[in-house]
């Protein structure tokens, strides 16, 4: 009877211990990436290659999603603003919503789903097929050769992808508000120009996307490196990457917003 009552607490204790172990492991892993970054950055062609796979191949989903998010913002924003006689402020509403919050957050979530999961699966498969062990045997550091280029590719790609998401969202809002609904195009752009601040809105949004890129890529490469070297283990690591990245992005967004705005 006593064992039955203690079982939930035992499981909770095991979960807490495992969470602390993984937190310590990922901290040491991050330090190892930083220590080996100089070696990987001197071979910048490795980073360029990973930027192509992580960033360029994510352009389609980023551009299409940004366009439709902007169109929805334009439609919903117009139906709300027109009740108060402020339909001309649609441009400011769309731009501020995208630049401050929706652009960095949604672009990071899409990046985690597309590129983060691919990084985890690739590194996990390399571990399962003993390619990482083979590198160690040949005196090639897998952190410098495999992990660090992918990490920096994600950090560098994320702000550019978020900027493209914002641009397409603003164009989508313009299409709905000006071309479909018939608002004045000059008012759309002038309200945006009058209300958007370069430092407060644009720069802070880019800083957010930089943090999101670092967090998502670190989680992705760590989960792949720490994956159990089986098909089921790689599959579970890929799932953890997407779920953990989504939670970290939303939590980090709240912290950064509290400091910035």
PDB file of C-alpha atoms in Angstrom:
ATOM      1  CA  UNK A   1       0.000   0.000   0.000  1.00  0.00           C
ATOM      2  CA  UNK A   2       2.783   2.401   0.922  1.00  0.00           C
ATOM      3  CA  UNK A   3       4.662   1.565  -2.296  1.00  0.00           C
ATOM      4  CA  UNK A   4       1.559   2.393  -4.324  1.00  0.00           C
ATOM      5  CA  UNK A   5       1.232   5.795  -2.640  1.00  0.00           C
ATOM      6  CA  UNK A   6       4.909   6.596  -3.158  1.00  0.00           C
ATOM      7  CA  UNK A   7       5.015   5.585  -6.834  1.00  0.00           C
ATOM      8  CA  UNK A   8       3.953   9.029  -8.220  1.00  0.00           C
ATOM      9  CA  UNK A   9       6.543  10.782  -6.055  1.00  0.00           C
ATOM     10  CA  UNK A  10       9.246   8.331  -7.149  1.00  0.00           C
ATOM     11  CA  UNK A  11       8.400   8.967 -10.794  1.00  0.00           C
ATOM     12  CA  UNK A  12       8.434  12.717 -10.179  1.00  0.00           C
ATOM     13  CA  UNK A  13      11.839  12.445  -8.537  1.00  0.00           C
ATOM     14  CA  UNK A  14      13.212  10.449 -11.463  1.00  0.00           C
ATOM     15  CA  UNK A  15      11.810  13.045 -13.887  1.00  0.00           C
ATOM     16  CA  UNK A  16      13.397  15.943 -11.961  1.00  0.00           C
ATOM     17  CA  UNK A  17      16.763  14.183 -11.760  1.00  0.00           C
ATOM     18  CA  UNK A  18      16.689  13.437 -15.496  1.00  0.00           C
ATOM     19  CA  UNK A  19      15.712  17.040 -16.303  1.00  0.00           C
ATOM     20  CA  UNK A  20      18.636  18.367 -14.216  1.00  0.00           C
ATOM     21  CA  UNK A  21      21.016  15.895 -15.867  1.00  0.00           C
ATOM     22  CA  UNK A  22      19.932  16.967 -19.361  1.00  0.00           C
ATOM     23  CA  UNK A  23      20.143  20.647 -18.411  1.00  0.00           C
ATOM     24  CA  UNK A  24      23.719  20.166 -17.247  1.00  0.00           C
ATOM     25  CA  UNK A  25      24.544  18.143 -20.357  1.00  0.00           C
ATOM     26  CA  UNK A  26      23.144  20.773 -22.739  1.00  0.00           C
ATOM     27  CA  UNK A  27      25.041  23.521 -20.881  1.00  0.00           C
ATOM     28  CA  UNK A  28      28.324  21.640 -21.283  1.00  0.00           C
ATOM     29  CA  UNK A  29      27.389  20.882 -24.881  1.00  0.00           C
ATOM     30  CA  UNK A  30      26.823  24.596 -25.579  1.00  0.00           C
ATOM     31  CA  UNK A  31      30.229  25.448 -24.095  1.00  0.00           C
ATOM     32  CA  UNK A  32      31.826  22.762 -26.278  1.00  0.00           C
ATOM     33  CA  UNK A  33      30.206  24.331 -29.355  1.00  0.00           C
ATOM     34  CA  UNK A  34      31.553  27.771 -28.445  1.00  0.00           C
ATOM     35  CA  UNK A  35      35.031  26.386 -27.771  1.00  0.00           C
ATOM     36  CA  UNK A  36      35.106  24.653 -31.158  1.00  0.00           C
ATOM     37  CA  UNK A  37      33.444  27.451 -33.125  1.00  0.00           C
ATOM     38  CA  UNK A  38      36.717  29.061 -34.200  1.00  0.00           C
ATOM     39  CA  UNK A  39      37.807  25.841 -35.873  1.00  0.00           C
ATOM     40  CA  UNK A  40      34.522  25.499 -37.762  1.00  0.00           C
ATOM     41  CA  UNK A  41      34.302  29.180 -38.725  1.00  0.00           C
ATOM     42  CA  UNK A  42      37.750  29.036 -40.319  1.00  0.00           C
ATOM     43  CA  UNK A  43      36.166  26.500 -42.689  1.00  0.00           C
ATOM     44  CA  UNK A  44      33.289  28.809 -43.478  1.00  0.00           C
ATOM     45  CA  UNK A  45      32.229  26.755 -46.488  1.00  0.00           C
ATOM     46  CA  UNK A  46      30.793  24.256 -43.987  1.00  0.00           C
ATOM     47  CA  UNK A  47      28.628  26.989 -42.461  1.00  0.00           C
ATOM     48  CA  UNK A  48      27.563  28.202 -45.929  1.00  0.00           C
ATOM     49  CA  UNK A  49      26.509  24.676 -46.838  1.00  0.00           C
ATOM     50  CA  UNK A  50      24.395  24.371 -43.710  1.00  0.00           C
ATOM     51  CA  UNK A  51      22.894  27.843 -44.254  1.00  0.00           C
ATOM     52  CA  UNK A  52      21.644  26.544 -47.599  1.00  0.00           C
ATOM     53  CA  UNK A  53      20.039  23.470 -46.047  1.00  0.00           C
ATOM     54  CA  UNK A  54      18.674  25.248 -42.954  1.00  0.00           C
ATOM     55  CA  UNK A  55      17.808  28.666 -44.380  1.00  0.00           C
ATOM     56  CA  UNK A  56      17.427  28.644 -48.155  1.00  0.00           C
ATOM     57  CA  UNK A  57      15.362  25.451 -48.216  1.00  0.00           C
ATOM     58  CA  UNK A  58      13.039  26.988 -45.598  1.00  0.00           C
ATOM     59  CA  UNK A  59      12.212  30.012 -47.763  1.00  0.00           C
ATOM     60  CA  UNK A  60       9.089  28.535 -49.345  1.00  0.00           C
ATOM     61  CA  UNK A  61       7.303  27.762 -46.082  1.00  0.00           C
ATOM     62  CA  UNK A  62       8.416  31.088 -44.553  1.00  0.00           C
ATOM     63  CA  UNK A  63       7.291  33.205 -47.514  1.00  0.00           C
ATOM     64  CA  UNK A  64       3.948  31.452 -48.033  1.00  0.00           C
ATOM     65  CA  UNK A  65       3.127  31.403 -44.318  1.00  0.00           C
ATOM     66  CA  UNK A  66       4.109  35.059 -43.886  1.00  0.00           C
ATOM     67  CA  UNK A  67       1.904  36.084 -46.804  1.00  0.00           C
ATOM     68  CA  UNK A  68      -1.183  34.323 -45.453  1.00  0.00           C
ATOM     69  CA  UNK A  69      -0.586  35.486 -41.878  1.00  0.00           C
ATOM     70  CA  UNK A  70      -0.430  39.068 -43.150  1.00  0.00           C
ATOM     71  CA  UNK A  71      -3.611  38.574 -45.158  1.00  0.00           C
ATOM     72  CA  UNK A  72      -5.435  37.236 -42.105  1.00  0.00           C
ATOM     73  CA  UNK A  73      -4.101  40.129 -40.008  1.00  0.00           C
ATOM     74  CA  UNK A  74      -5.302  42.601 -42.621  1.00  0.00           C
ATOM     75  CA  UNK A  75      -8.777  41.088 -42.751  1.00  0.00           C
ATOM     76  CA  UNK A  76      -9.224  40.707 -38.996  1.00  0.00           C
ATOM     77  CA  UNK A  77      -7.627  44.075 -38.288  1.00  0.00           C
ATOM     78  CA  UNK A  78      -9.900  45.857 -40.738  1.00  0.00           C
ATOM     79  CA  UNK A  79     -13.087  44.323 -39.306  1.00  0.00           C
ATOM     80  CA  UNK A  80     -12.012  45.474 -35.825  1.00  0.00           C
ATOM     81  CA  UNK A  81     -10.689  48.936 -36.691  1.00  0.00           C
ATOM     82  CA  UNK A  82     -13.625  49.887 -38.899  1.00  0.00           C
ATOM     83  CA  UNK A  83     -15.940  49.699 -35.851  1.00  0.00           C
ATOM     84  CA  UNK A  84     -13.992  52.556 -34.281  1.00  0.00           C
ATOM     85  CA  UNK A  85     -13.521  54.563 -37.442  1.00  0.00           C
ATOM     86  CA  UNK A  86      -9.795  53.830 -37.500  1.00  0.00           C
ATOM     87  CA  UNK A  87      -9.490  51.706 -40.625  1.00  0.00           C
ATOM     88  CA  UNK A  88      -6.641  53.927 -41.895  1.00  0.00           C
ATOM     89  CA  UNK A  89      -4.457  52.593 -39.059  1.00  0.00           C
ATOM     90  CA  UNK A  90      -4.471  49.115 -40.601  1.00  0.00           C
ATOM     91  CA  UNK A  91      -0.896  49.466 -41.843  1.00  0.00           C
ATOM     92  CA  UNK A  92       0.410  50.292 -38.380  1.00  0.00           C
ATOM     93  CA  UNK A  93      -1.517  47.398 -36.832  1.00  0.00           C
ATOM     94  CA  UNK A  94      -0.202  44.837 -39.315  1.00  0.00           C
ATOM     95  CA  UNK A  95       3.388  46.083 -39.143  1.00  0.00           C
ATOM     96  CA  UNK A  96       3.586  46.326 -35.347  1.00  0.00           C
ATOM     97  CA  UNK A  97       1.951  42.922 -34.848  1.00  0.00           C
ATOM     98  CA  UNK A  98       4.425  41.284 -37.199  1.00  0.00           C
ATOM     99  CA  UNK A  99       7.587  43.130 -36.232  1.00  0.00           C
ATOM    100  CA  UNK A 100       7.146  42.821 -32.479  1.00  0.00           C
ATOM    101  CA  UNK A 101       5.612  39.386 -32.011  1.00  0.00           C
ATOM    102  CA  UNK A 102       4.141  37.329 -34.814  1.00  0.00           C
ATOM    103  CA  UNK A 103       7.054  37.552 -37.228  1.00  0.00           C
ATOM    104  CA  UNK A 104       9.869  36.329 -34.954  1.00  0.00           C
ATOM    105  CA  UNK A 105       7.701  33.792 -33.092  1.00  0.00           C
ATOM    106  CA  UNK A 106       5.958  32.173 -36.055  1.00  0.00           C
ATOM    107  CA  UNK A 107       9.117  32.161 -38.166  1.00  0.00           C
ATOM    108  CA  UNK A 108      10.973  30.448 -35.307  1.00  0.00           C
ATOM    109  CA  UNK A 109       8.217  27.843 -34.911  1.00  0.00           C
ATOM    110  CA  UNK A 110       8.313  27.111 -38.644  1.00  0.00           C
ATOM    111  CA  UNK A 111      12.106  26.986 -38.565  1.00  0.00           C
ATOM    112  CA  UNK A 112      12.022  24.516 -35.675  1.00  0.00           C
ATOM    113  CA  UNK A 113       9.481  22.323 -37.460  1.00  0.00           C
ATOM    114  CA  UNK A 114      11.310  22.257 -40.767  1.00  0.00           C
ATOM    115  CA  UNK A 115      15.047  22.774 -40.163  1.00  0.00           C
ATOM    116  CA  UNK A 116      15.369  21.887 -36.472  1.00  0.00           C
ATOM    117  CA  UNK A 117      13.767  18.486 -36.912  1.00  0.00           C
ATOM    118  CA  UNK A 118      15.947  17.832 -39.987  1.00  0.00           C
ATOM    119  CA  UNK A 119      19.130  18.664 -38.036  1.00  0.00           C
ATOM    120  CA  UNK A 120      18.137  16.321 -35.228  1.00  0.00           C
ATOM    121  CA  UNK A 121      17.294  13.487 -37.596  1.00  0.00           C
ATOM    122  CA  UNK A 122      20.523  13.936 -39.563  1.00  0.00           C
ATOM    123  CA  UNK A 123      22.825  14.001 -36.529  1.00  0.00           C
ATOM    124  CA  UNK A 124      20.872  11.210 -34.851  1.00  0.00           C
ATOM    125  CA  UNK A 125      21.214   9.057 -37.962  1.00  0.00           C
ATOM    126  CA  UNK A 126      24.940   9.779 -38.068  1.00  0.00           C
ATOM    127  CA  UNK A 127      25.156   8.590 -34.460  1.00  0.00           C
ATOM    128  CA  UNK A 128      23.061   5.489 -35.162  1.00  0.00           C
ATOM    129  CA  UNK A 129      25.269   4.525 -38.118  1.00  0.00           C
ATOM    130  CA  UNK A 130      28.439   5.193 -36.050  1.00  0.00           C
ATOM    131  CA  UNK A 131      29.667   8.005 -38.307  1.00  0.00           C
ATOM    132  CA  UNK A 132      30.382  10.188 -35.269  1.00  0.00           C
ATOM    133  CA  UNK A 133      32.399   7.384 -33.688  1.00  0.00           C
ATOM    134  CA  UNK A 134      34.327   6.992 -36.940  1.00  0.00           C
ATOM    135  CA  UNK A 135      35.218  10.698 -36.833  1.00  0.00           C
ATOM    136  CA  UNK A 136      36.582  10.295 -33.316  1.00  0.00           C
ATOM    137  CA  UNK A 137      38.681   7.328 -34.456  1.00  0.00           C
ATOM    138  CA  UNK A 138      40.131   9.476 -37.278  1.00  0.00           C
ATOM    139  CA  UNK A 139      40.907  12.300 -34.793  1.00  0.00           C
ATOM    140  CA  UNK A 140      38.192  14.524 -36.304  1.00  0.00           C
ATOM    141  CA  UNK A 141      36.222  16.440 -33.690  1.00  0.00           C
ATOM    142  CA  UNK A 142      32.497  15.852 -34.465  1.00  0.00           C
ATOM    143  CA  UNK A 143      31.541  18.974 -32.510  1.00  0.00           C
ATOM    144  CA  UNK A 144      33.690  21.175 -34.747  1.00  0.00           C
ATOM    145  CA  UNK A 145      32.947  19.283 -37.972  1.00  0.00           C
ATOM    146  CA  UNK A 146      29.252  18.456 -37.630  1.00  0.00           C
ATOM    147  CA  UNK A 147      27.597  20.360 -34.784  1.00  0.00           C
ATOM    148  CA  UNK A 148      29.139  23.861 -34.752  1.00  0.00           C
ATOM    149  CA  UNK A 149      28.530  24.627 -38.476  1.00  0.00           C
ATOM    150  CA  UNK A 150      24.876  23.692 -38.091  1.00  0.00           C
ATOM    151  CA  UNK A 151      24.540  25.777 -34.949  1.00  0.00           C
ATOM    152  CA  UNK A 152      25.952  28.927 -36.526  1.00  0.00           C
ATOM    153  CA  UNK A 153      23.973  28.345 -39.707  1.00  0.00           C
ATOM    154  CA  UNK A 154      20.769  28.368 -37.671  1.00  0.00           C
ATOM    155  CA  UNK A 155      21.791  31.466 -35.720  1.00  0.00           C
ATOM    156  CA  UNK A 156      22.603  33.368 -38.920  1.00  0.00           C
ATOM    157  CA  UNK A 157      19.582  32.143 -40.893  1.00  0.00           C
ATOM    158  CA  UNK A 158      16.863  32.883 -38.362  1.00  0.00           C
ATOM    159  CA  UNK A 159      16.955  36.743 -38.442  1.00  0.00           C
ATOM    160  CA  UNK A 160      16.883  36.728 -42.256  1.00  0.00           C
ATOM    161  CA  UNK A 161      13.942  34.322 -42.324  1.00  0.00           C
ATOM    162  CA  UNK A 162      12.079  36.416 -39.737  1.00  0.00           C
ATOM    163  CA  UNK A 163      12.697  39.571 -41.810  1.00  0.00           C
ATOM    164  CA  UNK A 164      11.331  37.883 -44.934  1.00  0.00           C
ATOM    165  CA  UNK A 165       8.317  36.670 -42.942  1.00  0.00           C
ATOM    166  CA  UNK A 166       7.652  40.271 -41.837  1.00  0.00           C
ATOM    167  CA  UNK A 167       7.988  41.652 -45.361  1.00  0.00           C
ATOM    168  CA  UNK A 168       5.622  39.095 -46.835  1.00  0.00           C
ATOM    169  CA  UNK A 169       3.157  39.640 -43.982  1.00  0.00           C
ATOM    170  CA  UNK A 170       3.112  43.390 -44.568  1.00  0.00           C
ATOM    171  CA  UNK A 171       2.576  42.826 -48.314  1.00  0.00           C
ATOM    172  CA  UNK A 172      -0.226  40.376 -47.518  1.00  0.00           C
ATOM    173  CA  UNK A 173      -1.903  42.978 -45.301  1.00  0.00           C
ATOM    174  CA  UNK A 174      -1.514  45.553 -48.091  1.00  0.00           C
ATOM    175  CA  UNK A 175      -3.105  43.201 -50.599  1.00  0.00           C
ATOM    176  CA  UNK A 176      -6.165  42.588 -48.438  1.00  0.00           C
ATOM    177  CA  UNK A 177      -6.548  46.121 -47.089  1.00  0.00           C
ATOM    178  CA  UNK A 178      -5.776  48.191 -50.167  1.00  0.00           C
ATOM    179  CA  UNK A 179      -6.384  46.000 -53.198  1.00  0.00           C
ATOM    180  CA  UNK A 180      -9.294  43.845 -51.989  1.00  0.00           C
ATOM    181  CA  UNK A 181     -11.063  46.113 -49.483  1.00  0.00           C
ATOM    182  CA  UNK A 182     -10.169  49.433 -51.100  1.00  0.00           C
ATOM    183  CA  UNK A 183      -8.367  51.394 -48.391  1.00  0.00           C
ATOM    184  CA  UNK A 184      -6.084  54.225 -49.433  1.00  0.00           C
ATOM    185  CA  UNK A 185      -2.588  52.900 -50.142  1.00  0.00           C
ATOM    186  CA  UNK A 186      -0.916  56.117 -49.040  1.00  0.00           C
ATOM    187  CA  UNK A 187      -2.622  55.938 -45.648  1.00  0.00           C
ATOM    188  CA  UNK A 188      -1.548  52.311 -45.251  1.00  0.00           C
ATOM    189  CA  UNK A 189       2.143  53.141 -45.737  1.00  0.00           C
ATOM    190  CA  UNK A 190       2.113  56.535 -44.009  1.00  0.00           C
ATOM    191  CA  UNK A 191       0.501  55.150 -40.829  1.00  0.00           C
ATOM    192  CA  UNK A 192       3.077  52.376 -40.801  1.00  0.00           C
ATOM    193  CA  UNK A 193       5.934  54.833 -41.237  1.00  0.00           C
ATOM    194  CA  UNK A 194       4.606  57.131 -38.510  1.00  0.00           C
ATOM    195  CA  UNK A 195       4.096  54.416 -35.886  1.00  0.00           C
ATOM    196  CA  UNK A 196       6.947  51.948 -36.443  1.00  0.00           C
ATOM    197  CA  UNK A 197      10.172  52.798 -34.621  1.00  0.00           C
ATOM    198  CA  UNK A 198      13.417  51.399 -35.997  1.00  0.00           C
ATOM    199  CA  UNK A 199      14.996  50.564 -32.630  1.00  0.00           C
ATOM    200  CA  UNK A 200      11.962  49.652 -30.535  1.00  0.00           C
ATOM    201  CA  UNK A 201      10.164  47.575 -33.145  1.00  0.00           C
ATOM    202  CA  UNK A 202      12.500  46.459 -35.928  1.00  0.00           C
ATOM    203  CA  UNK A 203      15.789  45.992 -34.055  1.00  0.00           C
ATOM    204  CA  UNK A 204      14.177  44.371 -31.021  1.00  0.00           C
ATOM    205  CA  UNK A 205      12.311  41.989 -33.301  1.00  0.00           C
ATOM    206  CA  UNK A 206      15.574  40.989 -34.958  1.00  0.00           C
ATOM    207  CA  UNK A 207      17.187  40.482 -31.539  1.00  0.00           C
ATOM    208  CA  UNK A 208      14.308  38.189 -30.630  1.00  0.00           C
ATOM    209  CA  UNK A 209      14.781  36.147 -33.781  1.00  0.00           C
ATOM    210  CA  UNK A 210      18.515  35.861 -33.044  1.00  0.00           C
ATOM    211  CA  UNK A 211      17.789  34.401 -29.598  1.00  0.00           C
ATOM    212  CA  UNK A 212      15.139  32.103 -31.052  1.00  0.00           C
ATOM    213  CA  UNK A 213      17.536  30.860 -33.715  1.00  0.00           C
ATOM    214  CA  UNK A 214      20.221  30.096 -31.146  1.00  0.00           C
ATOM    215  CA  UNK A 215      17.763  28.300 -28.840  1.00  0.00           C
ATOM    216  CA  UNK A 216      16.114  26.222 -31.569  1.00  0.00           C
ATOM    217  CA  UNK A 217      19.389  25.204 -33.200  1.00  0.00           C
ATOM    218  CA  UNK A 218      21.015  24.332 -29.863  1.00  0.00           C
ATOM    219  CA  UNK A 219      18.072  22.108 -28.956  1.00  0.00           C
ATOM    220  CA  UNK A 220      18.096  20.487 -32.403  1.00  0.00           C
ATOM    221  CA  UNK A 221      21.805  19.604 -32.470  1.00  0.00           C
ATOM    222  CA  UNK A 222      21.767  18.526 -28.822  1.00  0.00           C
ATOM    223  CA  UNK A 223      18.817  16.178 -29.266  1.00  0.00           C
ATOM    224  CA  UNK A 224      20.461  14.629 -32.307  1.00  0.00           C
ATOM    225  CA  UNK A 225      23.794  14.218 -30.509  1.00  0.00           C
ATOM    226  CA  UNK A 226      22.091  12.764 -27.421  1.00  0.00           C
ATOM    227  CA  UNK A 227      19.658  10.514 -29.306  1.00  0.00           C
ATOM    228  CA  UNK A 228      19.528   6.806 -28.625  1.00  0.00           C
ATOM    229  CA  UNK A 229      21.247   5.194 -31.661  1.00  0.00           C
ATOM    230  CA  UNK A 230      18.157   3.335 -32.875  1.00  0.00           C
ATOM    231  CA  UNK A 231      15.329   4.144 -35.279  1.00  0.00           C
ATOM    232  CA  UNK A 232      12.939   4.664 -32.372  1.00  0.00           C
ATOM    233  CA  UNK A 233      15.505   6.792 -30.536  1.00  0.00           C
ATOM    234  CA  UNK A 234      16.048   9.105 -33.504  1.00  0.00           C
ATOM    235  CA  UNK A 235      12.279   9.406 -34.001  1.00  0.00           C
ATOM    236  CA  UNK A 236      11.771  10.306 -30.331  1.00  0.00           C
ATOM    237  CA  UNK A 237      14.608  12.852 -30.460  1.00  0.00           C
ATOM    238  CA  UNK A 238      13.047  14.531 -33.504  1.00  0.00           C
ATOM    239  CA  UNK A 239       9.716  14.780 -31.708  1.00  0.00           C
ATOM    240  CA  UNK A 240      11.381  16.224 -28.606  1.00  0.00           C
ATOM    241  CA  UNK A 241      13.117  18.838 -30.744  1.00  0.00           C
ATOM    242  CA  UNK A 242       9.867  20.229 -32.138  1.00  0.00           C
ATOM    243  CA  UNK A 243       7.982  20.126 -28.826  1.00  0.00           C
ATOM    244  CA  UNK A 244      10.814  21.536 -26.702  1.00  0.00           C
ATOM    245  CA  UNK A 245      11.613  24.228 -29.260  1.00  0.00           C
ATOM    246  CA  UNK A 246       7.999  25.405 -29.348  1.00  0.00           C
ATOM    247  CA  UNK A 247       7.825  25.670 -25.564  1.00  0.00           C
ATOM    248  CA  UNK A 248      11.212  27.406 -25.296  1.00  0.00           C
ATOM    249  CA  UNK A 249      10.300  29.899 -28.044  1.00  0.00           C
ATOM    250  CA  UNK A 250       7.081  30.931 -26.305  1.00  0.00           C
ATOM    251  CA  UNK A 251       8.705  31.152 -22.869  1.00  0.00           C
ATOM    252  CA  UNK A 252      11.709  33.065 -24.232  1.00  0.00           C
ATOM    253  CA  UNK A 253       9.376  35.405 -26.098  1.00  0.00           C
ATOM    254  CA  UNK A 254       7.674  36.383 -22.843  1.00  0.00           C
ATOM    255  CA  UNK A 255      11.008  37.013 -21.098  1.00  0.00           C
ATOM    256  CA  UNK A 256      12.440  39.048 -23.967  1.00  0.00           C
ATOM    257  CA  UNK A 257       9.237  41.057 -24.358  1.00  0.00           C
ATOM    258  CA  UNK A 258       9.244  41.895 -20.654  1.00  0.00           C
ATOM    259  CA  UNK A 259      12.786  43.277 -20.937  1.00  0.00           C
ATOM    260  CA  UNK A 260      12.365  45.047 -24.279  1.00  0.00           C
ATOM    261  CA  UNK A 261       8.913  46.613 -24.170  1.00  0.00           C
TER     262      UNK A 261
END
